[in-house]
C-alpha atoms as one frame of an Amber mdcrd trajectory, in Angstrom:
protein
-177.047 -56.722 -43.175-180.525 -56.633 -41.615-179.526 -53.468 -39.715-178.886
 -51.434 -42.856-180.744 -48.135 -43.058-179.556 -47.145 -46.548-178.930 -49.348
 -49.558-177.850 -48.546 -53.117-178.035 -51.380 -55.620-176.724 -51.156 -59.191
-176.172 -54.116 -61.515-176.859 -55.765 -64.869-178.567 -59.165 -64.582-178.068
 -61.554 -67.504-179.418 -64.845 -66.221-182.735 -65.470 -67.956-185.087 -63.654
 -65.568-186.372 -60.132 -65.072-185.693 -58.465 -61.750-188.840 -56.594 -60.705
-190.375 -55.175 -57.547-191.742 -58.508 -56.331-188.318 -60.149 -56.526-186.612
 -57.222 -54.799-189.139 -57.306 -51.979-189.045 -61.091 -51.555-185.273 -61.540
 -51.715-183.957 -58.303 -50.211-186.381 -55.860 -48.627-188.246 -58.380 -46.470
-184.963 -59.063 -44.668-184.152 -55.405 -44.013-186.677 -54.126 -41.527-184.664
 -50.986 -40.693-184.147 -49.897 -44.277-185.510 -46.390 -44.870-183.727 -45.427
 -48.098-183.370 -47.723 -51.100-181.955 -46.510 -54.410-181.347 -48.848 -57.304
-180.648 -49.171 -61.002-181.123 -52.685 -62.402-180.907 -53.799 -66.015-182.183
 -57.301 -66.845-181.385 -59.068 -70.131-183.461 -62.015 -71.347-182.049 -63.996
 -74.249-184.197 -66.241 -76.490-187.070 -63.929 -75.593-189.412 -65.473 -78.164
-189.672 -68.495 -75.879-191.262 -66.585 -72.999-194.162 -64.246 -72.376-192.671
 -60.769 -72.293-194.182 -58.614 -69.520-195.486 -55.170 -70.346-194.227 -52.029
 -68.659-197.543 -51.917 -66.781-196.849 -55.431 -65.457-193.459 -54.310 -64.161
-194.890 -51.161 -62.582-197.522 -53.217 -60.752-194.801 -55.187 -58.949-193.766
 -51.956 -57.182-197.258 -51.282 -55.793-196.131 -51.836 -52.177-192.912 -49.821
 -52.344-192.607 -46.793 -50.074-190.927 -44.904 -52.896-193.594 -44.728 -55.586
-191.289 -42.955 -58.045-190.016 -46.034 -59.834-189.196 -45.742 -63.534-189.277
 -48.832 -65.728-188.952 -49.696 -69.390-189.358 -52.977 -71.262-187.914 -53.364
 -74.755-187.844 -56.247 -77.211-185.093 -56.459 -79.828-186.317 -58.916 -82.492
-183.042 -59.091 -84.427-181.138 -60.119 -81.313-184.156 -62.021 -79.919-183.653
 -60.324 -76.565-185.848 -58.608 -74.006-184.321 -55.853 -71.875-185.929 -54.473
 -68.730-184.590 -51.377 -66.984-185.866 -50.350 -63.551-184.554 -47.559 -61.359
-185.545 -45.335 -58.481-186.149 -41.692 -59.260-184.337 -39.322 -59.301-181.753
 -41.102 -61.436-178.385 -41.022 -59.693-175.942 -42.486 -62.219-174.034 -40.526
 -64.844-174.470 -43.264 -67.461-177.765 -44.440 -68.952-177.520 -47.908 -70.495
-179.136 -48.427 -73.919-181.520 -45.522 -74.470-184.532 -46.557 -76.573-187.863
 -45.065 -77.601-189.331 -46.281 -74.293-187.307 -43.773 -72.334-188.313 -42.346
 -68.948-192.013 -41.497 -68.758-193.079 -41.665 -72.392-192.751 -43.127 -75.845
-190.762 -40.865 -78.157-192.345 -41.490 -81.533-190.575 -38.751 -83.507-187.246
 -40.514 -83.896-186.773 -38.886 -87.298-187.663 -35.328 -86.349-185.710 -32.446
 -87.885-183.099 -30.982 -85.560-180.461 -28.333 -85.922-176.848 -29.440 -86.304
-175.282 -30.366 -82.977-171.613 -30.615 -82.039-170.706 -33.301 -79.514-167.488
 -34.691 -78.113-167.439 -38.453 -77.955-164.637 -40.948 -77.523-166.736 -44.106
 -77.904-170.102 -44.749 -79.551-172.028 -48.037 -79.274-174.735 -48.443 -81.937
-175.008 -52.237 -81.921-178.515 -52.509 -80.464-179.765 -49.260 -81.937-182.480
 -48.537 -84.481-181.007 -47.458 -87.793-182.702 -44.059 -87.504-180.285 -43.304
 -84.670-177.339 -44.698 -86.623-178.158 -42.189 -89.362-178.483 -39.368 -86.816
-174.900 -39.954 -85.701-173.257 -40.752 -89.040-174.814 -38.162 -91.365-172.648
 -35.051 -91.111-175.554 -32.641 -91.627-177.127 -33.927 -88.391-174.137 -34.637
 -86.153-170.608 -33.324 -86.434-168.287 -35.899 -84.928-164.763 -35.044 -83.873
-161.743 -37.193 -84.666-160.576 -40.336 -82.878-163.923 -42.023 -82.249-164.300
 -45.702 -81.397-167.480 -47.078 -82.984-169.334 -50.302 -82.153-171.755 -51.276
 -84.923-173.063 -54.294 -86.837-171.760 -54.809 -90.346-175.297 -55.148 -91.689
-176.469 -51.889 -90.130-173.430 -49.944 -91.343-173.890 -51.398 -94.814-177.534
 -50.313 -95.050-177.085 -46.829 -93.585-174.102 -46.055 -95.842-175.832 -47.499
 -98.937-173.327 -50.313 -99.208-170.460 -47.958 -98.292-171.105 -45.455-101.087
-173.142 -42.726 -99.359-171.509 -39.297 -99.401-173.628 -37.966 -96.506-172.027
 -40.397 -94.046-168.513 -40.441 -95.497-167.113 -37.475 -93.544-168.058 -38.764
 -90.094-166.944 -42.286 -90.999-163.526 -40.932 -91.964-163.119 -39.548 -88.420
-163.442 -42.967 -86.778-160.095 -44.427 -85.717-161.357 -47.759 -84.380-164.459
 -49.711 -85.366-165.660 -52.841 -83.590-167.633 -54.551 -86.342-170.170 -57.188
 -85.344-170.924 -59.536 -88.226-171.571 -63.162 -89.119-169.721 -62.709 -92.417
-166.079 -61.932 -93.122-166.456 -59.593 -96.108-164.924 -56.338 -94.906-163.151
 -54.942 -97.980-165.709 -52.232 -98.768-165.919 -51.212 -95.130-162.120 -50.868
 -94.950-162.187 -48.427 -97.849-165.078 -46.459 -96.343-163.410 -46.144 -92.922
-159.925 -45.181 -94.182-158.481 -44.153 -90.811-160.043 -46.880 -88.691-158.584
 -50.025 -87.266-161.321 -52.607 -87.869-161.866 -55.225 -85.167-164.308 -57.876
 -86.464-166.375 -59.847 -83.954
C-alpha cells in the first residue's frame, strides 16, 4: 500500500468523530510516500453534537494547510432538531455524480436567499429525501407553482415537517404534488397517520 501513486477515498463516517486533514495526513498520507494524486469525498456524522465543541469551517480548512492540493472544499452543518453535526470534505473538482445532503453551506459560499422567487421548473425524480431539510426546501418541492413533480415519486419526510408545510394536510398548493407520490417513508414519533393517508391518496405509507 505504501507504493501507491494514486488513491481515491470515498466514505461516510458515523463513529463520533470528524475526519479532517490532520487525521488523513496522520493515518494515511504519512504512510504513502509515493502518493502523487489523492482524491476524496468524506462525510462525517456526529450524533449528540450538543455535547461537543463543533468546529467551524475555518477550523476544518486549517487542517488542510499542508496538503499539496490546496483546492479542498469543506462544509460544517449543525442540525438542532436531530442534534447532529455533519462535516463534508472533498477534493476539487468534485468527481462523484451524487452530492449528499445539500445545505445552505454549499461549495464556496452561504446561500442566504433560500426563499428567492424562481420560475417554474420541471424535473424528473424517482426518489426525494427531505428528512434533514429546511422546510423552505420542502415547500419548494411540494408547492406545484414552484416545482412540477411527475408521477411515481418515493418521498422521505418527517411527519411533523409534512404536517406544517401542508397546513395540517389541508393546503391546496401542495395537494397536486402530494397526489403524485406513490410511496412515502414517514419518519415520526407518533402513530397518527389518518390525515396524511387522505392527503397522499396514491401513496403507500411506510412509517418509521
